[in-house]
Coordinates of C-alpha atoms in Angstrom, one line a residue:
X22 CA 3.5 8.3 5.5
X23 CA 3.4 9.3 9.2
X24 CA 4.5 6.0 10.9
X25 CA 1.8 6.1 13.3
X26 CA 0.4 2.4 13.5
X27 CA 4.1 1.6 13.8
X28 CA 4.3 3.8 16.9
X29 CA 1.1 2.8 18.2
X30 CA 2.2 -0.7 18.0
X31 CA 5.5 -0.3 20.0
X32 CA 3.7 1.6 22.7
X33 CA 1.0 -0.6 23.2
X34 CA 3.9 -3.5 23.3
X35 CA 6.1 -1.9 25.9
X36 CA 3.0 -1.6 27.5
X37 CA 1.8 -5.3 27.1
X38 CA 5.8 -6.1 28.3
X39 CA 5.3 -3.7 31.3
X40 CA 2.3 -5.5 32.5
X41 CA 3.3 -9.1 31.4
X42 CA 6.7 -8.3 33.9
X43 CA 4.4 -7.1 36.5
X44 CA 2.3 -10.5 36.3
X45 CA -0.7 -8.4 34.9
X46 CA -1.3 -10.9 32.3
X47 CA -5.1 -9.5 31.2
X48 CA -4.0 -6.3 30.7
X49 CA -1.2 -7.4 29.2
X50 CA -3.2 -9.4 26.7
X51 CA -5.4 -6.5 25.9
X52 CA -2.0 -4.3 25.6
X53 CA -1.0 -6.9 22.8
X54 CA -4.3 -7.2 21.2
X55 CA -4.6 -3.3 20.4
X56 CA -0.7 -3.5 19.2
X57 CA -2.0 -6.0 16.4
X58 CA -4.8 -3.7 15.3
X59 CA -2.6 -0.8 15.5
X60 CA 0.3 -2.4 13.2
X61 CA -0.2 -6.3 11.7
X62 CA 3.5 -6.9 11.8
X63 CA 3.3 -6.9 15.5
X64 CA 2.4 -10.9 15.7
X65 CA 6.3 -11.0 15.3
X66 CA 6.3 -10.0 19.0
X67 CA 3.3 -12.6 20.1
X68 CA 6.2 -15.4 21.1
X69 CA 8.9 -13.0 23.4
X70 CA 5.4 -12.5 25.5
X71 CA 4.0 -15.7 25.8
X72 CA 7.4 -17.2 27.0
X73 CA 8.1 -13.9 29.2
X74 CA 8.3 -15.5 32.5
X75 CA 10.1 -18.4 31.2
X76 CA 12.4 -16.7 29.8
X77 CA 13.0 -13.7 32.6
X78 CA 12.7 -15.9 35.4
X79 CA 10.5 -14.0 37.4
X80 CA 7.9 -16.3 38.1
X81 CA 6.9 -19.6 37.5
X82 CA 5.7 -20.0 33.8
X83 CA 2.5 -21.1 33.0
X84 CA 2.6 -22.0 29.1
X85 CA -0.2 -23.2 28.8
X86 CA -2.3 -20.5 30.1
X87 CA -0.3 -18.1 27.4
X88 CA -0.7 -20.2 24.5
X89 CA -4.4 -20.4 24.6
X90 CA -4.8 -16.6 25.5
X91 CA -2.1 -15.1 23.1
X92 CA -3.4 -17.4 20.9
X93 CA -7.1 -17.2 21.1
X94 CA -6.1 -13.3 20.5
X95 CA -4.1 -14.0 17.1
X96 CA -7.2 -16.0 16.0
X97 CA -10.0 -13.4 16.8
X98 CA -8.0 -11.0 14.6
X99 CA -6.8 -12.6 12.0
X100 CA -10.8 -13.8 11.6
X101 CA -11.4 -9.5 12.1
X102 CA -9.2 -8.6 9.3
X103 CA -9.8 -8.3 6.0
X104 CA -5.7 -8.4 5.1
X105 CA -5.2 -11.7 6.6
X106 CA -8.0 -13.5 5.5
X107 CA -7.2 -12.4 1.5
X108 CA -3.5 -13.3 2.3
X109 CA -4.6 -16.9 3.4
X110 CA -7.2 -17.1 0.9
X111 CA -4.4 -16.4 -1.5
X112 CA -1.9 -19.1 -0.1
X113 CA 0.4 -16.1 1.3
X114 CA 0.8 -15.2 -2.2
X115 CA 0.4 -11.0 -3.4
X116 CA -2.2 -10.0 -5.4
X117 CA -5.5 -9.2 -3.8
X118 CA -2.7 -8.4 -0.9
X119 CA -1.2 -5.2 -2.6
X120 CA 2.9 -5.9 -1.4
X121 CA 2.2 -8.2 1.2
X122 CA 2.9 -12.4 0.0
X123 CA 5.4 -15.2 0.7
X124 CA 7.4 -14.8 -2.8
X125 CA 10.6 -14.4 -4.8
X126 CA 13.0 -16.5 -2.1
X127 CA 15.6 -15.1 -4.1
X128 CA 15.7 -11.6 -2.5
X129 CA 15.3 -13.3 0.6
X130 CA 19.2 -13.2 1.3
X131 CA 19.4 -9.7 0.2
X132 CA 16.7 -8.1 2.4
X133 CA 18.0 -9.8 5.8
X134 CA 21.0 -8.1 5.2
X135 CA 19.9 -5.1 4.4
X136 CA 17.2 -5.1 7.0
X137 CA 20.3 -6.6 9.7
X138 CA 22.3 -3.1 8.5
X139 CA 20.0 -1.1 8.8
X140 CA 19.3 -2.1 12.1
X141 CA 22.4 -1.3 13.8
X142 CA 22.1 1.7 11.4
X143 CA 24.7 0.6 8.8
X144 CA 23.8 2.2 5.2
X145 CA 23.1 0.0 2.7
X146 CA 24.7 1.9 0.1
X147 CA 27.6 2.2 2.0
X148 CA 30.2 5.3 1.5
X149 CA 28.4 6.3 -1.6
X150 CA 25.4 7.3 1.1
X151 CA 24.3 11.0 0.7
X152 CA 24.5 12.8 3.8
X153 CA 20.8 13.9 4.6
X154 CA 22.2 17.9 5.3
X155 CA 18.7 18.3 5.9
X156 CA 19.3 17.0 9.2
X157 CA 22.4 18.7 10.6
X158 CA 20.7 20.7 12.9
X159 CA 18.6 17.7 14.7
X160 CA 21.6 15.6 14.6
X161 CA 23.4 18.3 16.7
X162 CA 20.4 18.9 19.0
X163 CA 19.6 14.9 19.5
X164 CA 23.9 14.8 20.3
X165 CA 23.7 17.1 23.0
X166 CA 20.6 15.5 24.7
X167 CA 22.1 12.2 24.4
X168 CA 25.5 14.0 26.3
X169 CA 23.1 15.7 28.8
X170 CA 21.1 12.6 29.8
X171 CA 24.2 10.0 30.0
X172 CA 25.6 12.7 32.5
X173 CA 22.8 12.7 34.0
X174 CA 22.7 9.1 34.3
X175 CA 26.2 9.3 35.6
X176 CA 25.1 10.9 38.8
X177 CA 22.2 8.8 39.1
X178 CA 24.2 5.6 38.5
X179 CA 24.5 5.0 42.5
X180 CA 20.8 5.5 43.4
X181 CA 20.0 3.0 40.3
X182 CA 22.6 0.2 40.7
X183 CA 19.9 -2.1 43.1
X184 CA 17.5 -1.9 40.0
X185 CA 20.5 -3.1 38.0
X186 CA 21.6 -5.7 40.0
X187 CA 17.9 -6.8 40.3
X188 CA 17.5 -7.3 36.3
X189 CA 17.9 -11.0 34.8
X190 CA 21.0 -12.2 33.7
X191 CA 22.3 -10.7 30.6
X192 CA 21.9 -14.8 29.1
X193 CA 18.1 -14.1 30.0
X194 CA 18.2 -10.6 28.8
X195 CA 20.0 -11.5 25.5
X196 CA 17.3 -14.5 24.4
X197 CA 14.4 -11.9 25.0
X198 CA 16.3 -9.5 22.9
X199 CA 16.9 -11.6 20.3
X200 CA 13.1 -13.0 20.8
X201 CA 12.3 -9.2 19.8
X202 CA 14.5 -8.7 16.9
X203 CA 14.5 -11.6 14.8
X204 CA 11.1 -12.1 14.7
X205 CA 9.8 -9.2 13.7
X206 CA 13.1 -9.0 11.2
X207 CA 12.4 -12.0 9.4
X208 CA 8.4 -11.6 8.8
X209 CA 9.0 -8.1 6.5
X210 CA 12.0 -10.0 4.7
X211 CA 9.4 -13.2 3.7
X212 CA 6.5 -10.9 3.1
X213 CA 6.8 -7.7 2.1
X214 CA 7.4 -7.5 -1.6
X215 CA 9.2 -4.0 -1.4
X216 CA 12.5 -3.4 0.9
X217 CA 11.1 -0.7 3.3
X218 CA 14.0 0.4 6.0
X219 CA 11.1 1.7 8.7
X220 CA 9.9 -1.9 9.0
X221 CA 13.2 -2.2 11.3
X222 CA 11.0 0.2 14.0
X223 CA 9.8 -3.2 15.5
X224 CA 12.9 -5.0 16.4
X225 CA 14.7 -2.5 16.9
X226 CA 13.2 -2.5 20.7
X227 CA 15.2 -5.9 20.7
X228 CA 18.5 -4.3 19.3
X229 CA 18.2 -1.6 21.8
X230 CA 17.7 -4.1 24.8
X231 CA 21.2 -6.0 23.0
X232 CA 22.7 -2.6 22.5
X233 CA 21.9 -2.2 26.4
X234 CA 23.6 -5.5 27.5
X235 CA 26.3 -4.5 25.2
X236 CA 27.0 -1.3 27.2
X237 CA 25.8 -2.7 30.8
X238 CA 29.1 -2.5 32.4
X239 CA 30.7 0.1 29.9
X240 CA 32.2 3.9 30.6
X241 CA 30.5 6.7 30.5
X242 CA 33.0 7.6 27.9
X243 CA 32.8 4.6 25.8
X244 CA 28.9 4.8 26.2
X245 CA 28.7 8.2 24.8
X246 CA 31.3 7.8 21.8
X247 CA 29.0 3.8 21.2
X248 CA 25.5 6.1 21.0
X249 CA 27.1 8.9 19.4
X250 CA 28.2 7.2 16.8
X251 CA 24.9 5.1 16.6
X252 CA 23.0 8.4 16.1
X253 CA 24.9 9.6 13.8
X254 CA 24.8 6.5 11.2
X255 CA 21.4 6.5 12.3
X256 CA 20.8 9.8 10.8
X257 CA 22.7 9.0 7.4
X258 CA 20.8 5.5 6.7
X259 CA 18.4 8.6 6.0
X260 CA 20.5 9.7 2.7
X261 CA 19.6 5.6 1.9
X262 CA 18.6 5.8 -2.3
X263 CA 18.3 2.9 -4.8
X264 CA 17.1 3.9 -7.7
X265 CA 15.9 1.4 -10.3
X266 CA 14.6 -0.8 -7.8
X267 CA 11.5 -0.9 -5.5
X268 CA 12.1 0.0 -2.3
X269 CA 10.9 2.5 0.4
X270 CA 13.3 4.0 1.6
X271 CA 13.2 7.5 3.6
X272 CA 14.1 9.4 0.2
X273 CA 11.4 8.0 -1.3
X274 CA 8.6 8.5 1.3
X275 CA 9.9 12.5 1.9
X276 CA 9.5 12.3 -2.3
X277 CA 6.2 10.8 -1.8
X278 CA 5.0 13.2 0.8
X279 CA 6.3 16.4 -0.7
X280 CA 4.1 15.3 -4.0
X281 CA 1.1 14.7 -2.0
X282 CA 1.3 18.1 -0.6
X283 CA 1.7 19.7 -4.2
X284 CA -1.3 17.9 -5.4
X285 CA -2.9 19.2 -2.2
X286 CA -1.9 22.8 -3.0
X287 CA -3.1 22.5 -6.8
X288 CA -6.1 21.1 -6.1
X289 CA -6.9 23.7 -4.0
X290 CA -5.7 26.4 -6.4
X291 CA -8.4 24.9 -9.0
X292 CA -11.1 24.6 -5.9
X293 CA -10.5 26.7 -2.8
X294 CA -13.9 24.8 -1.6
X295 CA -16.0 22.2 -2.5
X296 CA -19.8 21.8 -2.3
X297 CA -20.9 19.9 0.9
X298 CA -21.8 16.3 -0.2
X299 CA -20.0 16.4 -3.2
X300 CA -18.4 13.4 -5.5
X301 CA -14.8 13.8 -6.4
X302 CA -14.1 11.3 -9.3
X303 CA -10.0 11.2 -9.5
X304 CA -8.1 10.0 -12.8
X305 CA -4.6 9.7 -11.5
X306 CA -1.6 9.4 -13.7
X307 CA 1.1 6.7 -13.4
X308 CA 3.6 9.1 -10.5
X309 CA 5.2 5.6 -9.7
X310 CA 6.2 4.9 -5.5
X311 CA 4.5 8.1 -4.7
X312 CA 0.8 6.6 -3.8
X313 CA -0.9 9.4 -5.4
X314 CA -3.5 7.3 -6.7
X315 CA -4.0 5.1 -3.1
X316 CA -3.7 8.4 -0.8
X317 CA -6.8 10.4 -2.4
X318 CA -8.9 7.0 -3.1
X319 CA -7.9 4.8 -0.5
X320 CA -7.1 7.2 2.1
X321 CA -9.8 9.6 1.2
X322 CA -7.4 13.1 1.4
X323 CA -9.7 15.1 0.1
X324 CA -12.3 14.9 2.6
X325 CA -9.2 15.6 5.0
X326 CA -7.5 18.7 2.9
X327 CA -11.3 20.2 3.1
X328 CA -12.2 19.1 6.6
X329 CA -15.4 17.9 5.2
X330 CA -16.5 14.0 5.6
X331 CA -19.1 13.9 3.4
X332 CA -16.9 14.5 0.7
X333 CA -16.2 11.2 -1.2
X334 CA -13.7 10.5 -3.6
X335 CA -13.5 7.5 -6.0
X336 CA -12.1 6.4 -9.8
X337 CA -14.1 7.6 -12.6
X338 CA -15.1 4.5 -13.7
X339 CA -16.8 3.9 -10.3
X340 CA -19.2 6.7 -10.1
X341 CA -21.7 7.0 -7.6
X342 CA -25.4 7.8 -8.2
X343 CA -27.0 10.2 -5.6
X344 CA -24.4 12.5 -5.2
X345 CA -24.8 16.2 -4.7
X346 CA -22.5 17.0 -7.7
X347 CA -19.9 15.5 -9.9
X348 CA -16.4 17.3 -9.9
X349 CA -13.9 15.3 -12.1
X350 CA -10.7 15.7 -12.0
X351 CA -7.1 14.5 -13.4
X352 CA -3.9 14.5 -11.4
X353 CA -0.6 14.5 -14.2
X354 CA 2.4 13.0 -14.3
X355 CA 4.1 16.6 -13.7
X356 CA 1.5 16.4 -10.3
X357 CA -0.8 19.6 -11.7
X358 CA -4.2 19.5 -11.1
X359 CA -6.9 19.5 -13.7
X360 CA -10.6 19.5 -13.5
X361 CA -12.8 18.5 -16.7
X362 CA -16.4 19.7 -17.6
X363 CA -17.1 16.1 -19.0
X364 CA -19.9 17.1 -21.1
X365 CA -18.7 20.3 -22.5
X366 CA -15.0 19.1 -22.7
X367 CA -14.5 22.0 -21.4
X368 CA -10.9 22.0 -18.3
X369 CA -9.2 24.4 -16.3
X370 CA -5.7 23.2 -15.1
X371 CA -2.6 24.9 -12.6
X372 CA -0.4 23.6 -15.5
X373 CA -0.1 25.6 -18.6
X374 CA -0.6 23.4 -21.0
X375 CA -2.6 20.0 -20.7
X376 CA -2.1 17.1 -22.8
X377 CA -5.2 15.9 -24.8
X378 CA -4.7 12.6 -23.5
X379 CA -5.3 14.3 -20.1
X380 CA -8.5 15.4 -20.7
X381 CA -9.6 12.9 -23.1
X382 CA -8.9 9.4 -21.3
X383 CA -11.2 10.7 -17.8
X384 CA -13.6 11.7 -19.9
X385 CA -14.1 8.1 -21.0
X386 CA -13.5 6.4 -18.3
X387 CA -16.2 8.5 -16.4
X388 CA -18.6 8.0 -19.0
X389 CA -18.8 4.4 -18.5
X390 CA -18.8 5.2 -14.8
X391 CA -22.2 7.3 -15.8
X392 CA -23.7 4.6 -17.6
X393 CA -22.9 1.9 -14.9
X394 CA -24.9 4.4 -12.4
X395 CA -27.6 4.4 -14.6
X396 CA -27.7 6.8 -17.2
X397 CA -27.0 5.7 -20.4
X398 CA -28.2 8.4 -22.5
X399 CA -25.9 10.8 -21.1
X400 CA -23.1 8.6 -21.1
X401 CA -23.4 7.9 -24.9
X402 CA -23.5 11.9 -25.4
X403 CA -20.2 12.5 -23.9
X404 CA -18.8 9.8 -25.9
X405 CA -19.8 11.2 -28.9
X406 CA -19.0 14.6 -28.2
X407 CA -15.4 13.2 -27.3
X408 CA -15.5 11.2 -30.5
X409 CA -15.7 14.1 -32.6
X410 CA -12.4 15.8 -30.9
X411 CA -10.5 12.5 -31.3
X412 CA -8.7 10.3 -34.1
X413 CA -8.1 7.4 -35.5
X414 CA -7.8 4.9 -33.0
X415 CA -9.1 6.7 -29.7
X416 CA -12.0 8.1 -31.7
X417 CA -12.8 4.0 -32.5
X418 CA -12.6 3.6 -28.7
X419 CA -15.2 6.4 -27.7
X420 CA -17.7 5.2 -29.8
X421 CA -17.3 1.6 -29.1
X422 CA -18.0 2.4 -25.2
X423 CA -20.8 3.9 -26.1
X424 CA -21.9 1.3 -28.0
X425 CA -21.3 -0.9 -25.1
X426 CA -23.9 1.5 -23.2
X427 CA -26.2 0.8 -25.9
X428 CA -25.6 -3.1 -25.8
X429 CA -26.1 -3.0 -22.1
X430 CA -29.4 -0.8 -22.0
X431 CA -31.0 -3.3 -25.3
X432 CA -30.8 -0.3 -27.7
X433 CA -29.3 -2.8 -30.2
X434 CA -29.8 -0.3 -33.2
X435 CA -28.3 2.4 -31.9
X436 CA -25.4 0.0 -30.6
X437 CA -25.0 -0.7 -34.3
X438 CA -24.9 2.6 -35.8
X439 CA -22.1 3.3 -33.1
X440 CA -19.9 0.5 -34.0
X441 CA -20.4 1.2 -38.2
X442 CA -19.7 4.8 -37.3
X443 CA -16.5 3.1 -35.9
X444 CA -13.1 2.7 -37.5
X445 CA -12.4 -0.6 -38.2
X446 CA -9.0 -1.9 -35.9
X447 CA -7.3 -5.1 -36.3
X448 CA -7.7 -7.5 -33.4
X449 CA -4.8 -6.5 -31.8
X450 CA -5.6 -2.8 -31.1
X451 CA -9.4 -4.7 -30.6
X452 CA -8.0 -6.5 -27.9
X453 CA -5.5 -3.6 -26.0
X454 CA -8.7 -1.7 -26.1
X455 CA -10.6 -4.5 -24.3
X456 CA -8.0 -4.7 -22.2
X457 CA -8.2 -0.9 -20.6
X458 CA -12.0 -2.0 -20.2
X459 CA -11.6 -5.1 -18.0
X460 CA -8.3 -3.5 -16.4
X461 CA -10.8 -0.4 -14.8
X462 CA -13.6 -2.3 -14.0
X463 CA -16.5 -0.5 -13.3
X464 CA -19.4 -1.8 -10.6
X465 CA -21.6 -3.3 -13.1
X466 CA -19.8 -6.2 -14.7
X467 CA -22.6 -7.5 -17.2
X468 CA -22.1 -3.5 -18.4
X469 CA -18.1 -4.7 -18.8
X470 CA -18.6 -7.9 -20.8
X471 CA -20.5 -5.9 -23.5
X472 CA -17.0 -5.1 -24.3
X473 CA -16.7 -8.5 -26.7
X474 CA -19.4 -7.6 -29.2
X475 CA -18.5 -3.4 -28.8
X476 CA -14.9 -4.1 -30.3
X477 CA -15.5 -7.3 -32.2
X478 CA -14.1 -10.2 -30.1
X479 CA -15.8 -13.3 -29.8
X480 CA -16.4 -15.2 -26.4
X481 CA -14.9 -18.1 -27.8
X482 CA -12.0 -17.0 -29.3
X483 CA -9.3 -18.7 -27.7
X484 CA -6.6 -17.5 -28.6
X485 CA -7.7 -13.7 -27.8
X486 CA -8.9 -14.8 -24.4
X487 CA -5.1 -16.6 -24.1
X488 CA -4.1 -13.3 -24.5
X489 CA -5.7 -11.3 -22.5
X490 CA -4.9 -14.2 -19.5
X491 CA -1.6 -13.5 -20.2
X492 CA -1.7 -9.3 -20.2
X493 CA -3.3 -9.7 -16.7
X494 CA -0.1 -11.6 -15.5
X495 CA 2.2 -9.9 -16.7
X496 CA 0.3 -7.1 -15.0
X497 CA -0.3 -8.5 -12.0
X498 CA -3.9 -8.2 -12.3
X499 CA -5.1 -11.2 -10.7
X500 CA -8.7 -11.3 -10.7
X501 CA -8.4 -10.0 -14.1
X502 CA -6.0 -12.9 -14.8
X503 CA -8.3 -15.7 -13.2
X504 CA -11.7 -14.8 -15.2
X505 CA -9.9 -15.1 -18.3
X506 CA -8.0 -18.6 -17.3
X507 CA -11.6 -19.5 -16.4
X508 CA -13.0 -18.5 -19.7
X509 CA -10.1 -20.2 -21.8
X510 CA -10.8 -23.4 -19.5
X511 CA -14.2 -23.5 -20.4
X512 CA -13.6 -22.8 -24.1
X513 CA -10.1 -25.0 -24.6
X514 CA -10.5 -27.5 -21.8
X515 CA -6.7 -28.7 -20.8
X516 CA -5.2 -25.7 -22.0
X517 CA -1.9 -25.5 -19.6
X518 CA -2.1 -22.0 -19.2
X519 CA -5.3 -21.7 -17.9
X520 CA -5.1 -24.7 -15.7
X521 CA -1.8 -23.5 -14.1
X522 CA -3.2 -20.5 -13.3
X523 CA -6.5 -21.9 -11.8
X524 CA -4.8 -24.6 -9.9
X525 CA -2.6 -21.6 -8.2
X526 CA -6.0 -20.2 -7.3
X527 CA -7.7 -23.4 -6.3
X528 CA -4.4 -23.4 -3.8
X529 CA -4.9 -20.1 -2.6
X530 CA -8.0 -20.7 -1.2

């Protein structure tokens, strides 16, 4: 994670504060409206600019005028952005919003403190903090700027004193700093599921302004021993770790970047170069905080790591039709690389040894990818081939996705002489199979819903569609979770279940 859009965002709002002080106030708006597509968290900033000449003094205020313009601006993007609208169509909730919803008011205590710490660059964890050693050498370099430019200041301090004595009143200057830092302290502590420490980048432009009073009138020597120590703490709220508990700290963002750039290396190591045009379908194993999965899907890295944009990467289970070729491929839990032949079962892999599971489970899923593109016939081959490798239970599985092929293309004899060729599973295993179906979603949903007859579970059972309600919760699968509330509704009108969680959705929109 490189921070960027919180940079962005802070220099386009010292910019938007530059202007707004200068009595630019278009510029200033424009300043503020690229901050809020650079970084969404910026809106926390929004109310120190529309009250900036009231609250600086230096010219007459005209509210109105900054309510309307700052907030015309807040409307056109929150009607622009694709985030906010699901958040409000979800009553500020998380789901369809990733991390992002107004929930669990009982950490709500917790993270302000944490996030108060860390501003003013006090470790959480306290004396049990790991120094980050990592950083030594910075530390000592960023010390003896910081010496440098205070001397510096020192002999400057005569030729600057009429720009001092022509700021506000430190009572002025304190409300705009606290203006910038509670805001913007308080929206990540309501919203964002995770505690993430480099969330505090934003107000911290308020802390420094305090941090600035603070010091206005101090010694040079109790400035330097005041920012010296700041640095320092600074630099060990880096050795920040709670393990057990969802959080992104610094540890676990250097984790998560080190493990991007091994998947980088391996994948190269299995493909120094990939055809022009080509499909990348990605299976990713559960690798927990470190965003695998999100980084090569959602942020499309391999069209990066190749330099070639025409590269597209996707889940197995959404296969494209059209592409130049197919290359599938599973990231592990240990972060090797492998990539599959599906329809020979045939791998190559940087680990040495590959569980079957590994190679087994994205040949599926990719089938049903191929036969929600189209073709059928070939996805029901690689089934069956992979069917003849497996056992018991995942060899059931196979063949009932390929019957689900069958169902969906009207071949409903050779739909049936996949399912008899079947093992029989109780409903249970019936159901957890169902459930990997609707959990991966392909693009064709009437292909998905042929699920029910492949593995023997009736759209009217109740009870199994109670269930699999319930799974999606627990999960936090909401779509998932509402289309099966809706189904039980329709079957078992009044269930509770169903109408609690359909009443939640009715509110979120």
């Amino acid at each position: 994670m490189s921070g960027s859009h919180d940079l962005f965002a802070i220099v386009f709002l010292l910019a938007a504060m530059l202007l707004r002080d200068a009595g630019r106030f278009v510029p200033a708006l424009a300043a503020t409206a690229c901050a809020l597509l650079s970084k969404e968290s910026a809106i926390a900033m929004v109310p120190a600019l529309v009250f900036w000449d009231a609250i600086t003094g230096s010219r007459a205020p005209r509210l109105a005028r900054a309510l309307i313009a700052y907030g015309c601006v807040i409307v056109a993007w929150a009607a622009m952005h694709p985030g906010v609208r699901a958040l409000v169509a979800h009553g500020f909730q998380s789901g369809a919003t990733g991390y992002v919803g107004l929930e669990h008011p009982e950490r709500w205590a917790r993270y302000s403190l944490r996030y108060v710490a860390t501003l003013w660059n006090l470790p959480v964890t306290g004396f049990s903090t790991r120094w980050p050693s990592e950083l030594t050498p910075w530390v000592a370099a960023a010390l003896a700027v910081l010496v440098a430019g205070i001397a510096w200041g020192r002999g400057m301090r005569a030729a600057l004193s009429s720009d001092i004595g022509s700021l506000p009143s430190a009572r002025r200057l304190a409300t705009l700093g606290l203006l910038l830092a509670v805001p913007p302290l308080l929206l990540p502590t309501f919203l964002v599921r995770p505690w993430v420490p480099y969330l505090v980048a934003l107000p911290a432009l308020g802390a420094s302004l305090l941090l600035a009073i603070g010091l206005r009138r101090a010694s040079v020597g109790v400035a330097v021993l005041t920012l010296a120590a700041f640095l320092v703490m600074g630099a060990s709220c880096r050795g920040v770790s709670l393990p057990g508990e969802l959080s992104w700290t610094e540890a676990v963002l250097v984790d998560a970047s080190q493990a991007i750039h091994r998947v980088e290396r391996n994948l190269r190591t299995i493909r120094p170069s990939i055809p022009h045009g080509a499909q990348l379908l990605v299976s990713v194993a559960a690798t927990g905080t470190r965003g695998i999965n999100s980084t090569i899907i959602d942020g499309q890295a391999p069209s990066i790591w190749y330099d070639d944009p025409s590269l597209k990467s996707a889940r197995p289970e959404l296969r494209g039709a059209g592409f130049r070729d197919d290359l599938l491929f599973r990231v592990t839990q240990g972060l090797d690389v492998v990539e599959i032949e599906p329809d020979q079962t045939l791998y190559r892999s940087t680990a040495s040894s590959v569980s079957p599971f590994d190679i087994g489970r994205p040949i599926s899923t990719y089938a049903r990818g191929v036969a929600a593109s189209g073709d059928v016939a070939r996805s029901i081959r690689i089934l069956e081939r992979l069917a003849r490798q497996d056992q018991g239970d995942l060899r059931s599985y196979d063949l009932r996705l390929a019957a689900m092929a069958a169902i969906w293309k009207g071949q409903k004899g050779e739909a049936a002489r996949l399912v008899a060729e079947a093992d029989s599973m109780p409903r249970d295993a019936a159901l957890d199979q169902m459930a990997k179906v609707f959990g991966e979603p392909t693009a064709r949903p009437d292909l998905d819903s042929c699920a029910y007859q492949a593995f023997g579970i009736s759209t009217e059972d109740a009870e199994s569609m109670r269930f699999l309600m319930r799974l999606y919760r627990d999960m936090g699968y909401v779509p998932q979770e509402e289309h099966f509330a809706a189904r039980l509704q329709r079957i078992a009108p009044g269930d509770s279940g169903a109408a609690e969680v359909l009443r939640a959705k009715g509110g979120r929109r």
